[in-house]
């Protein structure tokens, strides 16, 4: 089968490859066989998208499923007060499986509608609601990782497990989620203040024994960093509280890293840890602007996250443009070179897919992850280049402009 349209991919930071009238040749399973500049001869059926854009689909490597009902509200407080006042009471409601089902069904649909086909997501601490989340994502066609959150301290009465419960429920969850094909488990100590040393050590062992990936939060906010310093006077820096327990490995995703200095960034690079940049959240919660340009120049892996609901945009093109906007604030305050549109697109697509071991762009031999965008509503000028159309699409498109989505070789919208 052949898909035809204006293909725009990015295999290298800041570089676009554009094929107007380009073709993707797929096998029956949706595996990419070839990416061609024009229609090949032969009898294969062609789905012709005309002048529409065929783009890589999006990767959101940090979001909180149970915070979806709170998107766009309650952002008048800094991180720790925001967690205690709004977020923890909301997450506690996911003990109710009917509530969980109704939220997660809508979230899964919104992700696919918006062209997000790969995620790394936090659930809540509830095992059964986490299984519901995994089921709904799998059903909608989303791929990637979901984590049952571990928190055995500082969650208040309604959102806290005992250490024993946390271990037992983590094992029960890992046992129960083997049924899923496209959604895999990721260990998720919420952040250092939420987990006792005993639980962190146990999770570190488990990650190593089973080769599981890990996700958490790092150096997001000044008060949080000061608290971690009090909790771990033996650690010079926040990252060492994860490293100490074997949670600082190449399969680790660390969200935010707004205040990571050169020493912390070097530790990321040397250990292959991936930073999830969540620009909109960092602005909403007044956390700061992350040193994205330095991270990139120093060779750290950087990907993007919506961080729903610290972030208020689930739709990844808006996450990409928020990152570009935040990089301009950083340019004005720190003199760092801002991100270009091509760089934003790369961070929200290829950088994310590489965390899952996929090749950049539309890799030959890979299952197709793509979106088809009808930009006729806002394109306006037929003489625009594909590069110009991509930039305009990132800033102007809405989920309704995405006319088709492919995830792991399957057409899911
Ligand atoms: N740190 C610990 N938990 C959270 C959370 O839910 N959101 C954000 N942005 N930071 C956190
Ligand atoms: Fe977060």
mmCIF file of C-alpha atoms and ligand atoms in Angstrom:
data_model
loop_
_atom_site.group_PDB
_atom_site.id
_atom_site.type_symbol
_atom_site.label_atom_id
_atom_site.label_comp_id
_atom_site.label_asym_id
_atom_site.label_seq_id
_atom_site.Cartn_x
_atom_site.Cartn_y
_atom_site.Cartn_z
ATOM 1 C CA UNK A 1 0.000 0.000 0.000
ATOM 2 C CA UNK A 2 1.141 3.536 -0.742
ATOM 3 C CA UNK A 3 0.376 6.824 1.065
ATOM 4 C CA UNK A 4 0.976 9.941 -0.983
ATOM 5 C CA UNK A 5 1.215 13.586 0.170
ATOM 6 C CA UNK A 6 3.655 16.324 1.166
ATOM 7 C CA UNK A 7 5.979 14.452 3.521
ATOM 8 C CA UNK A 8 7.892 16.505 6.108
ATOM 9 C CA UNK A 9 10.233 14.617 8.446
ATOM 10 C CA UNK A 10 13.151 15.467 10.706
ATOM 11 C CA UNK A 11 15.993 13.035 11.280
ATOM 12 C CA UNK A 12 18.433 15.515 12.796
ATOM 13 C CA UNK A 13 17.943 18.412 15.238
ATOM 14 C CA UNK A 14 17.063 21.524 13.226
ATOM 15 C CA UNK A 15 16.908 19.782 9.828
ATOM 16 C CA UNK A 16 13.793 19.058 7.798
ATOM 17 C CA UNK A 17 13.402 16.702 4.851
ATOM 18 C CA UNK A 18 10.529 17.679 2.561
ATOM 19 C CA UNK A 19 9.053 15.568 -0.215
ATOM 20 C CA UNK A 20 6.128 17.297 -1.987
ATOM 21 C CA UNK A 21 4.220 14.505 -3.756
ATOM 22 C CA UNK A 22 6.241 12.025 -1.713
ATOM 23 C CA UNK A 23 5.193 8.438 -1.083
ATOM 24 C CA UNK A 24 5.389 6.016 1.826
ATOM 25 C CA UNK A 25 5.244 2.379 0.744
ATOM 26 C CA UNK A 26 3.895 0.121 3.507
ATOM 27 C CA UNK A 27 3.418 -3.624 3.879
ATOM 28 C CA UNK A 28 0.194 -5.226 5.170
ATOM 29 C CA UNK A 29 1.272 -4.685 8.795
ATOM 30 C CA UNK A 30 1.938 -0.980 8.257
ATOM 31 C CA UNK A 31 5.721 -1.377 8.209
ATOM 32 C CA UNK A 32 7.530 1.303 6.198
ATOM 33 C CA UNK A 33 9.219 -0.347 3.192
ATOM 34 C CA UNK A 34 10.306 2.806 1.388
ATOM 35 C CA UNK A 35 10.001 6.575 1.511
ATOM 36 C CA UNK A 36 10.044 7.848 -2.084
ATOM 37 C CA UNK A 37 10.124 11.312 -3.707
ATOM 38 C CA UNK A 38 7.451 10.318 -6.247
ATOM 39 C CA UNK A 39 4.868 7.699 -7.085
ATOM 40 C CA UNK A 40 6.536 4.431 -8.154
ATOM 41 C CA UNK A 41 5.219 2.415 -11.102
ATOM 42 C CA UNK A 42 3.202 -0.729 -10.400
ATOM 43 C CA UNK A 43 -0.252 -1.818 -9.320
ATOM 44 C CA UNK A 44 -0.164 -1.137 -5.574
ATOM 45 C CA UNK A 45 -3.218 0.619 -4.148
ATOM 46 C CA UNK A 46 -2.569 4.308 -3.407
ATOM 47 C CA UNK A 47 -4.187 6.456 -0.728
ATOM 48 C CA UNK A 48 -3.649 9.888 -2.206
ATOM 49 C CA UNK A 49 -3.759 12.683 0.358
ATOM 50 C CA UNK A 50 -3.096 15.214 -2.404
ATOM 51 C CA UNK A 51 -1.368 18.317 -1.123
ATOM 52 C CA UNK A 52 -1.936 17.499 2.557
ATOM 53 C CA UNK A 53 1.002 17.240 4.936
ATOM 54 C CA UNK A 54 2.162 13.806 6.090
ATOM 55 C CA UNK A 55 4.065 14.389 9.343
ATOM 56 C CA UNK A 56 5.582 12.166 12.019
ATOM 57 C CA UNK A 57 3.086 11.632 14.825
ATOM 58 C CA UNK A 58 3.825 13.091 18.249
ATOM 59 C CA UNK A 59 5.441 11.742 21.436
ATOM 60 C CA UNK A 60 4.348 13.090 24.835
ATOM 61 C CA UNK A 61 6.842 11.736 27.330
ATOM 62 C CA UNK A 62 5.466 13.294 30.487
ATOM 63 C CA UNK A 63 1.819 13.660 31.455
ATOM 64 C CA UNK A 64 -0.414 12.732 34.372
ATOM 65 C CA UNK A 65 -3.531 10.808 33.280
ATOM 66 C CA UNK A 66 -5.547 11.525 36.445
ATOM 67 C CA UNK A 67 -4.921 15.254 36.178
ATOM 68 C CA UNK A 68 -6.815 15.489 32.859
ATOM 69 C CA UNK A 69 -10.015 16.829 34.564
ATOM 70 C CA UNK A 70 -7.973 19.718 35.968
ATOM 71 C CA UNK A 71 -6.416 20.967 32.724
ATOM 72 C CA UNK A 72 -6.552 24.753 32.511
ATOM 73 C CA UNK A 73 -7.451 25.497 36.125
ATOM 74 C CA UNK A 74 -5.901 25.967 39.556
ATOM 75 C CA UNK A 75 -2.537 27.298 38.508
ATOM 76 C CA UNK A 76 -2.354 30.171 40.967
ATOM 77 C CA UNK A 77 0.033 28.322 43.297
ATOM 78 C CA UNK A 78 3.646 27.179 43.117
ATOM 79 C CA UNK A 79 4.401 23.456 42.778
ATOM 80 C CA UNK A 80 4.203 22.114 46.335
ATOM 81 C CA UNK A 81 1.070 24.097 47.281
ATOM 82 C CA UNK A 82 -0.459 23.243 43.901
ATOM 83 C CA UNK A 83 0.088 19.527 44.565
ATOM 84 C CA UNK A 84 -1.430 19.615 48.054
ATOM 85 C CA UNK A 85 -4.322 21.965 47.260
ATOM 86 C CA UNK A 86 -5.543 20.740 43.866
ATOM 87 C CA UNK A 87 -3.691 17.751 42.521
ATOM 88 C CA UNK A 88 -3.556 15.235 45.355
ATOM 89 C CA UNK A 89 -7.293 15.587 46.189
ATOM 90 C CA UNK A 90 -8.114 15.049 42.484
ATOM 91 C CA UNK A 91 -5.859 12.002 42.156
ATOM 92 C CA UNK A 92 -7.442 10.488 45.291
ATOM 93 C CA UNK A 93 -10.728 10.283 43.355
ATOM 94 C CA UNK A 94 -9.245 7.568 41.121
ATOM 95 C CA UNK A 95 -9.978 4.994 43.801
ATOM 96 C CA UNK A 96 -13.376 5.092 42.043
ATOM 97 C CA UNK A 97 -13.085 2.930 38.915
ATOM 98 C CA UNK A 98 -16.162 4.385 37.238
ATOM 99 C CA UNK A 99 -14.695 7.845 37.520
ATOM 100 C CA UNK A 100 -11.351 6.530 36.236
ATOM 101 C CA UNK A 101 -12.998 4.867 33.245
ATOM 102 C CA UNK A 102 -14.920 7.983 32.224
ATOM 103 C CA UNK A 103 -11.824 10.205 32.412
ATOM 104 C CA UNK A 104 -9.391 7.774 30.788
ATOM 105 C CA UNK A 105 -11.687 6.951 27.878
ATOM 106 C CA UNK A 106 -11.847 10.657 27.016
ATOM 107 C CA UNK A 107 -8.113 11.161 27.520
ATOM 108 C CA UNK A 108 -7.215 8.265 25.210
ATOM 109 C CA UNK A 109 -9.510 9.619 22.497
ATOM 110 C CA UNK A 110 -8.106 13.146 22.880
ATOM 111 C CA UNK A 111 -4.555 11.839 22.492
ATOM 112 C CA UNK A 112 -5.301 9.990 19.258
ATOM 113 C CA UNK A 113 -7.437 12.852 17.907
ATOM 114 C CA UNK A 114 -4.436 15.107 18.479
ATOM 115 C CA UNK A 115 -1.943 12.769 16.809
ATOM 116 C CA UNK A 116 -0.082 11.674 19.955
ATOM 117 C CA UNK A 117 0.753 8.004 19.413
ATOM 118 C CA UNK A 118 3.576 7.526 21.924
ATOM 119 C CA UNK A 119 3.435 8.432 25.613
ATOM 120 C CA UNK A 120 5.145 8.000 28.956
ATOM 121 C CA UNK A 121 2.393 8.669 31.459
ATOM 122 C CA UNK A 122 1.922 8.794 35.224
ATOM 123 C CA UNK A 123 -1.240 7.206 36.554
ATOM 124 C CA UNK A 124 -2.189 7.590 40.237
ATOM 125 C CA UNK A 125 -1.139 5.212 43.014
ATOM 126 C CA UNK A 126 -4.245 3.066 42.402
ATOM 127 C CA UNK A 127 -3.436 -0.266 40.753
ATOM 128 C CA UNK A 128 -6.889 -0.977 39.352
ATOM 129 C CA UNK A 129 -7.381 2.508 37.926
ATOM 130 C CA UNK A 130 -3.926 2.206 36.356
ATOM 131 C CA UNK A 131 -5.028 -0.991 34.617
ATOM 132 C CA UNK A 132 -8.127 0.860 33.350
ATOM 133 C CA UNK A 133 -5.872 3.618 31.990
ATOM 134 C CA UNK A 134 -3.666 1.080 30.199
ATOM 135 C CA UNK A 135 -6.728 -0.649 28.763
ATOM 136 C CA UNK A 136 -8.231 2.583 27.411
ATOM 137 C CA UNK A 137 -4.937 3.703 25.838
ATOM 138 C CA UNK A 138 -4.445 0.279 24.252
ATOM 139 C CA UNK A 139 -7.999 0.325 22.911
ATOM 140 C CA UNK A 140 -7.617 3.796 21.376
ATOM 141 C CA UNK A 141 -4.322 2.907 19.683
ATOM 142 C CA UNK A 142 -1.828 4.799 21.873
ATOM 143 C CA UNK A 143 1.538 3.090 22.463
ATOM 144 C CA UNK A 144 4.217 3.525 25.139
ATOM 145 C CA UNK A 145 4.552 3.460 28.914
ATOM 146 C CA UNK A 146 2.227 3.946 31.873
ATOM 147 C CA UNK A 147 3.295 3.884 35.521
ATOM 148 C CA UNK A 148 1.405 3.123 38.687
ATOM 149 C CA UNK A 149 2.677 5.908 40.950
ATOM 150 C CA UNK A 150 4.587 4.977 44.116
ATOM 151 C CA UNK A 151 4.144 7.297 47.081
ATOM 152 C CA UNK A 152 4.556 6.124 50.675
ATOM 153 C CA UNK A 153 5.092 9.508 52.332
ATOM 154 C CA UNK A 154 3.905 13.143 52.175
ATOM 155 C CA UNK A 155 0.700 12.436 50.259
ATOM 156 C CA UNK A 156 -1.731 13.230 53.083
ATOM 157 C CA UNK A 157 -4.398 10.837 54.345
ATOM 158 C CA UNK A 158 -6.085 10.168 51.018
ATOM 159 C CA UNK A 159 -3.152 9.697 48.669
ATOM 160 C CA UNK A 160 -0.569 7.592 50.391
ATOM 161 C CA UNK A 161 0.331 3.913 50.636
ATOM 162 C CA UNK A 162 2.309 2.153 53.319
ATOM 163 C CA UNK A 163 5.691 0.944 52.120
ATOM 164 C CA UNK A 164 4.427 -2.647 52.184
ATOM 165 C CA UNK A 165 1.295 -1.765 50.220
ATOM 166 C CA UNK A 166 3.309 0.102 47.644
ATOM 167 C CA UNK A 167 5.570 -2.903 47.044
ATOM 168 C CA UNK A 168 2.738 -5.426 47.015
ATOM 169 C CA UNK A 169 0.564 -3.332 44.697
ATOM 170 C CA UNK A 170 3.476 -2.677 42.327
ATOM 171 C CA UNK A 171 4.012 -6.422 41.964
ATOM 172 C CA UNK A 172 0.282 -7.052 41.481
ATOM 173 C CA UNK A 173 0.180 -4.332 38.830
ATOM 174 C CA UNK A 174 3.212 -5.743 36.970
ATOM 175 C CA UNK A 175 1.589 -9.177 37.035
ATOM 176 C CA UNK A 176 -1.760 -7.869 35.724
ATOM 177 C CA UNK A 177 -0.485 -5.657 32.931
ATOM 178 C CA UNK A 178 1.196 -8.395 30.931
ATOM 179 C CA UNK A 179 -2.004 -8.631 28.866
ATOM 180 C CA UNK A 180 -1.284 -5.352 27.058
ATOM 181 C CA UNK A 181 0.562 -5.288 23.755
ATOM 182 C CA UNK A 182 1.223 -1.648 23.038
ATOM 183 C CA UNK A 183 1.260 -0.270 26.574
ATOM 184 C CA UNK A 184 4.106 -1.345 28.842
ATOM 185 C CA UNK A 185 4.839 -0.631 32.525
ATOM 186 C CA UNK A 186 7.320 1.977 33.720
ATOM 187 C CA UNK A 187 8.363 2.285 37.377
ATOM 188 C CA UNK A 188 7.182 5.623 38.752
ATOM 189 C CA UNK A 189 8.430 6.880 42.113
ATOM 190 C CA UNK A 190 6.490 10.184 42.050
ATOM 191 C CA UNK A 191 9.485 12.244 43.216
ATOM 192 C CA UNK A 192 11.958 11.954 46.070
ATOM 193 C CA UNK A 193 9.715 13.654 48.696
ATOM 194 C CA UNK A 194 6.983 11.025 47.978
ATOM 195 C CA UNK A 195 9.100 7.904 48.534
ATOM 196 C CA UNK A 196 10.946 6.593 51.578
ATOM 197 C CA UNK A 197 14.520 5.404 51.182
ATOM 198 C CA UNK A 198 13.329 1.837 51.653
ATOM 199 C CA UNK A 199 10.838 2.132 48.778
ATOM 200 C CA UNK A 200 13.357 3.860 46.496
ATOM 201 C CA UNK A 201 15.916 1.105 47.119
ATOM 202 C CA UNK A 202 13.309 -1.587 46.451
ATOM 203 C CA UNK A 203 12.234 0.102 43.194
ATOM 204 C CA UNK A 204 15.847 0.481 42.082
ATOM 205 C CA UNK A 205 16.402 -3.254 42.575
ATOM 206 C CA UNK A 206 13.216 -4.084 40.734
ATOM 207 C CA UNK A 207 14.175 -1.839 37.810
ATOM 208 C CA UNK A 208 17.489 -3.599 37.526
ATOM 209 C CA UNK A 209 16.159 -7.154 37.998
ATOM 210 C CA UNK A 210 13.432 -6.761 35.391
ATOM 211 C CA UNK A 211 15.079 -4.258 33.066
ATOM 212 C CA UNK A 212 12.176 -1.829 33.579
ATOM 213 C CA UNK A 213 12.287 1.852 32.585
ATOM 214 C CA UNK A 214 11.865 4.538 35.252
ATOM 215 C CA UNK A 215 10.199 7.967 35.261
ATOM 216 C CA UNK A 216 10.145 10.694 37.886
ATOM 217 C CA UNK A 217 10.524 14.439 38.497
ATOM 218 C CA UNK A 218 13.763 16.372 39.005
ATOM 219 C CA UNK A 219 14.803 19.920 39.920
ATOM 220 C CA UNK A 220 11.501 21.538 38.986
ATOM 221 C CA UNK A 221 11.130 24.216 41.642
ATOM 222 C CA UNK A 222 13.329 25.928 44.254
ATOM 223 C CA UNK A 223 11.226 24.932 47.292
ATOM 224 C CA UNK A 224 11.117 21.316 46.081
ATOM 225 C CA UNK A 225 14.894 21.250 45.649
ATOM 226 C CA UNK A 226 15.414 22.689 49.147
ATOM 227 C CA UNK A 227 13.079 20.034 50.588
ATOM 228 C CA UNK A 228 14.997 17.234 48.864
ATOM 229 C CA UNK A 229 18.221 18.639 50.301
ATOM 230 C CA UNK A 230 16.703 18.423 53.808
ATOM 231 C CA UNK A 231 15.484 14.875 53.215
ATOM 232 C CA UNK A 232 18.864 13.710 51.846
ATOM 233 C CA UNK A 233 21.638 15.693 53.555
ATOM 234 C CA UNK A 234 24.043 13.005 52.285
ATOM 235 C CA UNK A 235 23.385 13.982 48.654
ATOM 236 C CA UNK A 236 25.039 17.086 47.221
ATOM 237 C CA UNK A 237 22.402 17.326 44.455
ATOM 238 C CA UNK A 238 18.840 16.148 43.758
ATOM 239 C CA UNK A 239 19.844 13.674 41.018
ATOM 240 C CA UNK A 240 21.990 11.757 43.504
ATOM 241 C CA UNK A 241 18.859 10.782 45.470
ATOM 242 C CA UNK A 242 17.873 8.701 42.406
ATOM 243 C CA UNK A 243 21.399 7.572 41.539
ATOM 244 C CA UNK A 244 21.960 6.273 45.070
ATOM 245 C CA UNK A 245 19.146 3.730 44.590
ATOM 246 C CA UNK A 246 19.842 2.594 41.015
ATOM 247 C CA UNK A 247 17.133 4.794 39.495
ATOM 248 C CA UNK A 248 19.523 6.896 37.382
ATOM 249 C CA UNK A 249 20.049 4.721 34.316
ATOM 250 C CA UNK A 250 19.730 4.962 30.513
ATOM 251 C CA UNK A 251 16.077 3.845 30.770
ATOM 252 C CA UNK A 252 15.278 6.827 33.041
ATOM 253 C CA UNK A 253 13.052 9.786 32.099
ATOM 254 C CA UNK A 254 13.339 12.851 34.345
ATOM 255 C CA UNK A 255 10.702 15.555 33.922
ATOM 256 C CA UNK A 256 11.491 19.286 34.150
ATOM 257 C CA UNK A 257 15.172 19.736 35.136
ATOM 258 C CA UNK A 258 14.529 23.490 35.177
ATOM 259 C CA UNK A 259 17.259 24.179 37.723
ATOM 260 C CA UNK A 260 19.826 21.562 36.696
ATOM 261 C CA UNK A 261 23.308 23.101 36.732
ATOM 262 C CA UNK A 262 26.278 21.877 34.746
ATOM 263 C CA UNK A 263 27.176 19.159 37.255
ATOM 264 C CA UNK A 264 23.643 17.721 37.228
ATOM 265 C CA UNK A 265 23.496 17.977 33.423
ATOM 266 C CA UNK A 266 26.836 16.183 33.112
ATOM 267 C CA UNK A 267 25.466 13.370 35.285
ATOM 268 C CA UNK A 268 22.526 13.080 32.863
ATOM 269 C CA UNK A 269 24.780 12.886 29.851
ATOM 270 C CA UNK A 270 27.200 10.438 31.443
ATOM 271 C CA UNK A 271 24.411 8.084 32.552
ATOM 272 C CA UNK A 272 22.237 8.413 29.431
ATOM 273 C CA UNK A 273 19.282 9.842 31.379
ATOM 274 C CA UNK A 274 16.628 11.566 29.226
ATOM 275 C CA UNK A 275 15.215 14.977 30.190
ATOM 276 C CA UNK A 276 11.534 15.631 29.512
ATOM 277 C CA UNK A 277 11.130 19.349 28.916
ATOM 278 C CA UNK A 278 7.668 20.627 29.938
ATOM 279 C CA UNK A 279 7.757 24.310 29.022
ATOM 280 C CA UNK A 280 4.093 25.189 29.477
ATOM 281 C CA UNK A 281 3.982 23.634 32.944
ATOM 282 C CA UNK A 282 7.191 25.401 33.957
ATOM 283 C CA UNK A 283 5.616 28.739 33.065
ATOM 284 C CA UNK A 284 2.177 27.998 34.559
ATOM 285 C CA UNK A 285 3.618 26.975 37.935
ATOM 286 C CA UNK A 286 6.271 29.736 37.803
ATOM 287 C CA UNK A 287 8.969 27.068 38.069
ATOM 288 C CA UNK A 288 11.327 28.805 35.621
ATOM 289 C CA UNK A 289 12.749 28.255 32.129
ATOM 290 C CA UNK A 290 14.768 25.082 31.583
ATOM 291 C CA UNK A 291 18.290 25.260 30.114
ATOM 292 C CA UNK A 292 17.250 23.396 26.970
ATOM 293 C CA UNK A 293 19.919 24.850 24.695
ATOM 294 C CA UNK A 294 22.670 23.934 27.135
ATOM 295 C CA UNK A 295 21.273 20.420 27.559
ATOM 296 C CA UNK A 296 21.252 19.951 23.784
ATOM 297 C CA UNK A 297 24.718 21.416 23.278
ATOM 298 C CA UNK A 298 26.149 19.292 26.068
ATOM 299 C CA UNK A 299 24.777 16.108 24.482
ATOM 300 C CA UNK A 300 21.916 15.291 26.878
ATOM 301 C CA UNK A 301 18.841 13.540 25.403
ATOM 302 C CA UNK A 302 15.906 15.968 25.496
ATOM 303 C CA UNK A 303 12.277 15.141 24.687
ATOM 304 C CA UNK A 304 8.988 17.011 25.257
ATOM 305 C CA UNK A 305 6.078 16.509 27.639
ATOM 306 C CA UNK A 306 2.725 18.235 28.033
ATOM 307 C CA UNK A 307 2.842 17.635 31.813
ATOM 308 C CA UNK A 308 -0.943 17.719 31.936
ATOM 309 C CA UNK A 309 -2.139 19.350 34.210
ATOM 310 C CA UNK A 310 0.756 21.591 35.258
ATOM 311 C CA UNK A 311 0.777 22.087 31.504
ATOM 312 C CA UNK A 312 -2.536 23.239 30.032
ATOM 313 C CA UNK A 313 -2.089 21.922 26.475
ATOM 314 C CA UNK A 314 -2.466 18.251 25.638
ATOM 315 C CA UNK A 315 -2.118 18.890 21.894
ATOM 316 C CA UNK A 316 1.561 18.398 21.072
ATOM 317 C CA UNK A 317 1.898 21.087 18.369
ATOM 318 C CA UNK A 318 1.024 23.556 21.143
ATOM 319 C CA UNK A 319 3.560 21.903 23.439
ATOM 320 C CA UNK A 320 6.177 22.338 20.711
ATOM 321 C CA UNK A 321 5.334 26.026 20.191
ATOM 322 C CA UNK A 322 5.241 26.577 23.976
ATOM 323 C CA UNK A 323 8.791 25.190 24.077
ATOM 324 C CA UNK A 324 9.836 27.600 21.357
ATOM 325 C CA UNK A 325 8.188 30.505 23.194
ATOM 326 C CA UNK A 326 9.804 29.534 26.507
ATOM 327 C CA UNK A 327 13.181 29.301 24.776
ATOM 328 C CA UNK A 328 12.714 32.930 23.712
ATOM 329 C CA UNK A 329 12.106 34.000 27.304
ATOM 330 C CA UNK A 330 15.299 32.114 28.138
ATOM 331 C CA UNK A 331 17.026 33.927 25.262
ATOM 332 C CA UNK A 332 15.966 37.268 26.737
ATOM 333 C CA UNK A 333 16.952 36.389 30.321
ATOM 334 C CA UNK A 334 20.024 34.182 29.748
ATOM 335 C CA UNK A 335 21.115 34.873 26.147
ATOM 336 C CA UNK A 336 20.638 31.221 25.046
ATOM 337 C CA UNK A 337 19.879 30.696 21.337
ATOM 338 C CA UNK A 338 16.114 30.063 21.032
ATOM 339 C CA UNK A 339 14.618 26.920 19.478
ATOM 340 C CA UNK A 340 13.556 27.009 15.821
ATOM 341 C CA UNK A 341 10.305 25.496 14.533
ATOM 342 C CA UNK A 342 12.275 22.602 13.031
ATOM 343 C CA UNK A 343 13.917 21.976 16.423
ATOM 344 C CA UNK A 344 10.552 22.038 18.201
ATOM 345 C CA UNK A 345 9.191 19.514 15.694
ATOM 346 C CA UNK A 346 12.247 17.273 16.188
ATOM 347 C CA UNK A 347 11.960 17.308 19.990
ATOM 348 C CA UNK A 348 8.250 16.416 19.842
ATOM 349 C CA UNK A 349 8.713 13.603 17.302
ATOM 350 C CA UNK A 350 12.077 11.992 16.520
ATOM 351 C CA UNK A 351 13.646 12.670 19.943
ATOM 352 C CA UNK A 352 10.671 10.983 21.620
ATOM 353 C CA UNK A 353 10.520 8.017 19.281
ATOM 354 C CA UNK A 354 14.226 7.364 19.856
ATOM 355 C CA UNK A 355 13.508 6.816 23.574
ATOM 356 C CA UNK A 356 11.441 3.835 22.401
ATOM 357 C CA UNK A 357 14.314 2.577 20.254
ATOM 358 C CA UNK A 358 12.726 3.674 16.961
ATOM 359 C CA UNK A 359 14.763 5.131 14.078
ATOM 360 C CA UNK A 360 14.486 8.863 13.299
ATOM 361 C CA UNK A 361 11.913 10.120 10.798
ATOM 362 C CA UNK A 362 9.950 7.422 8.961
ATOM 363 C CA UNK A 363 12.527 4.649 9.408
ATOM 364 C CA UNK A 364 12.504 1.810 6.902
ATOM 365 C CA UNK A 365 11.525 -1.381 8.704
ATOM 366 C CA UNK A 366 9.611 0.535 11.404
ATOM 367 C CA UNK A 367 5.849 0.445 11.927
ATOM 368 C CA UNK A 368 4.357 3.725 10.729
ATOM 369 C CA UNK A 369 3.592 6.468 13.269
ATOM 370 C CA UNK A 370 2.213 9.398 11.251
ATOM 371 C CA UNK A 371 -0.406 12.126 11.034
ATOM 372 C CA UNK A 372 -1.998 13.610 7.934
ATOM 373 C CA UNK A 373 -2.762 17.323 8.281
ATOM 374 C CA UNK A 374 -5.177 19.250 6.109
ATOM 375 C CA UNK A 375 -3.781 22.783 6.365
ATOM 376 C CA UNK A 376 -6.105 24.265 3.722
ATOM 377 C CA UNK A 377 -8.116 26.048 6.472
ATOM 378 C CA UNK A 378 -5.132 28.259 7.333
ATOM 379 C CA UNK A 379 -2.461 27.695 4.629
ATOM 380 C CA UNK A 380 -3.929 30.503 2.446
ATOM 381 C CA UNK A 381 -0.988 30.988 0.099
ATOM 382 C CA UNK A 382 -0.403 28.164 -2.424
ATOM 383 C CA UNK A 383 3.189 29.305 -2.993
ATOM 384 C CA UNK A 384 4.314 28.484 0.553
ATOM 385 C CA UNK A 385 7.171 26.002 0.889
ATOM 386 C CA UNK A 386 6.691 22.782 2.896
ATOM 387 C CA UNK A 387 8.999 24.267 5.590
ATOM 388 C CA UNK A 388 6.763 27.343 5.881
ATOM 389 C CA UNK A 389 3.652 25.186 5.936
ATOM 390 C CA UNK A 390 5.079 23.033 8.734
ATOM 391 C CA UNK A 391 5.852 26.070 10.887
ATOM 392 C CA UNK A 392 2.433 27.576 10.276
ATOM 393 C CA UNK A 393 0.788 24.214 10.995
ATOM 394 C CA UNK A 394 2.592 23.872 14.341
ATOM 395 C CA UNK A 395 1.251 27.274 15.400
ATOM 396 C CA UNK A 396 -2.182 27.134 13.755
ATOM 397 C CA UNK A 397 -3.409 23.570 13.575
ATOM 398 C CA UNK A 398 -6.097 22.056 15.765
ATOM 399 C CA UNK A 399 -6.925 18.377 16.300
ATOM 400 C CA UNK A 400 -9.775 18.710 13.762
ATOM 401 C CA UNK A 401 -7.190 19.489 11.050
ATOM 402 C CA UNK A 402 -5.647 16.039 11.544
ATOM 403 C CA UNK A 403 -7.510 13.859 9.066
ATOM 404 C CA UNK A 404 -5.689 10.565 9.654
ATOM 405 C CA UNK A 405 -3.445 9.047 12.339
ATOM 406 C CA UNK A 406 -1.253 5.948 12.073
ATOM 407 C CA UNK A 407 0.062 4.305 15.230
ATOM 408 C CA UNK A 408 2.340 1.260 15.167
ATOM 409 C CA UNK A 409 1.308 0.577 11.583
ATOM 410 C CA UNK A 410 -2.432 0.776 12.291
ATOM 411 C CA UNK A 411 -4.758 3.504 11.072
ATOM 412 C CA UNK A 412 -6.365 4.695 14.322
ATOM 413 C CA UNK A 413 -8.096 7.900 13.124
HETATM 414 N N1 LIG B 1 6.211 16.718 41.214
HETATM 415 C C1 LIG B 1 5.638 15.702 41.883
HETATM 416 N N2 LIG B 1 4.404 15.448 41.428
HETATM 417 C C2 LIG B 1 4.185 16.292 40.419
HETATM 418 C C3 LIG B 1 3.073 16.502 39.534
HETATM 419 O O1 LIG B 1 2.039 15.857 39.592
HETATM 420 N N3 LIG B 1 3.240 17.498 38.613
HETATM 421 C C4 LIG B 1 4.376 18.242 38.523
HETATM 422 N N4 LIG B 1 4.454 19.181 37.589
HETATM 423 N N5 LIG B 1 5.414 18.069 39.346
HETATM 424 C C5 LIG B 1 5.324 17.105 40.278
HETATM 425 FE FE1 LIG B 2 4.713 15.999 36.188
#
